[in-house]
Amino acid sequence: PGRSRKVAQALRMVAVTARRSRIFIDATYRAVLARMGKPVATTATARELGLLIYLMATRGGEYVERGMQAFERIRATRTVANLNRGVKRHGYLLVRIAEGGEREKGA
C-alpha cells in the first residue's frame, strides 16, 4: 500500500510537470482540464503515464512521442465523426466546405 501511494504521487508530480511541455501528454492533460478541472486532469494524466510505463515494462515497447499535432488531428477527426453521427440521427447530412468554396459530401 505505501509503495503504490508513492508511485502514484510521483506520477502525479510528473503529470503536473508534463502540462508545461508541448507534447502529446500535455495536450491530453489540457483537454481533460478544460472539461473536468485540475485535480481530475492531473490524476487522469498520471494514470495515462502509469499505463505507458506498465506497457513499456511488460511488453518491452518504446515510447514514441506523437506530438501535439497528432493529438489535434485525432481530436479533429473524432469531433467530425461525432458531429456526423449526431446529424445523421436527426436526418441531416454534414457537408464539408473545401478551401476553394466547393462542398465535399460526407466529410
C-alpha positions as a printed Julia matrix, in Angstrom:
107×3 Matrix{Float64}:
   0.0    0.0     0.0
   2.7    2.52    0.91
   4.77   1.83   -2.17
   1.88   2.24   -4.61
   0.95   5.54   -2.94
   4.48   6.82   -3.51
   4.38   5.74   -7.14
   1.02   7.46   -7.59
   2.38  10.63   -6.01
   5.44  10.54   -8.28
   3.25  10.04  -11.36
   1.06  13.0   -10.33
   4.18  15.14   -9.97
   5.3   14.12  -13.45
   1.81  14.85  -14.8
   1.88  18.36  -13.35
   5.33  18.92  -14.85
   4.28  17.49  -18.23
   1.47  20.0   -18.53
   4.03  22.73  -19.21
   5.56  20.92  -22.17
   4.45  20.77  -25.77
   3.97  17.03  -26.14
   1.07  14.63  -26.64
   0.66  14.06  -22.89
   0.37  17.81  -22.34
  -2.36  18.05  -24.95
  -4.37  15.27  -23.32
  -3.9   16.95  -19.92
  -5.25  20.24  -21.26
  -8.21  18.53  -22.93
  -9.24  16.86  -19.66
  -8.51  20.08  -17.74
 -10.95  22.0   -19.93
 -13.74  19.51  -19.2
 -13.12  18.29  -15.67
 -10.76  20.53  -13.72
  -7.22  20.4   -12.41
  -7.39  17.5    -9.89
  -9.11  15.17  -12.36
  -6.75  16.17  -15.19
  -3.72  15.53  -13.0
  -5.0   12.1   -11.93
  -6.01  11.14  -15.47
  -2.63  12.16  -16.87
  -0.82  10.3   -14.07
  -2.89   7.21  -14.9
  -2.0    7.51  -18.58
   1.68   7.82  -17.7
   1.39   4.8   -15.43
  -0.18   2.78  -18.25
   2.62   3.8   -20.6
   5.26   2.74  -18.07
   3.46  -0.54  -17.42
   3.17  -1.37  -21.12
   6.8   -0.48  -21.73
   7.9   -2.64  -18.8
   5.72  -5.67  -19.59
   5.84  -5.67  -23.38
   9.26  -4.16  -23.9
   7.99  -1.41  -26.17
   9.37   2.07  -26.56
   7.58   5.35  -26.09
   7.26   7.25  -29.34
   6.29  10.89  -28.92
   3.44  11.67  -31.28
   3.42  15.42  -30.73
   0.66  17.94  -30.29
  -0.19  17.98  -33.99
  -1.07  14.29  -33.77
  -3.33  15.0   -30.8
  -5.08  17.85  -32.63
  -5.51  15.67  -35.74
  -7.01  12.82  -33.7
  -9.26  15.24  -31.83
 -10.49  16.9   -35.05
 -11.24  13.51  -36.62
 -13.15  12.41  -33.52
 -15.1   15.69  -33.42
 -16.15  15.38  -37.07
 -17.17  11.74  -36.56
 -19.27  12.7   -33.53
 -20.92  15.54  -35.46
 -21.68  13.22  -38.39
 -23.24  10.67  -36.07
 -25.35  13.34  -34.37
 -26.71  14.94  -37.52
 -27.46  11.57  -39.15
 -29.54  10.66  -36.12
 -31.74  13.68  -36.87
 -31.9   13.0   -40.6
 -29.39  15.61  -41.78
 -26.14  15.4   -43.7
 -22.95  17.13  -42.67
 -21.22  18.74  -45.65
 -17.64  19.97  -45.58
 -16.8   23.16  -47.43
 -13.44  22.82  -49.19
 -10.93  25.67  -49.23
 -11.99  26.68  -52.77
 -15.58  27.14  -51.63
 -16.86  23.86  -53.16
 -18.69  21.41  -50.96
 -17.47  17.89  -50.21
 -20.13  15.33  -49.31
 -19.92  13.34  -46.05
 -16.77  14.89  -44.62
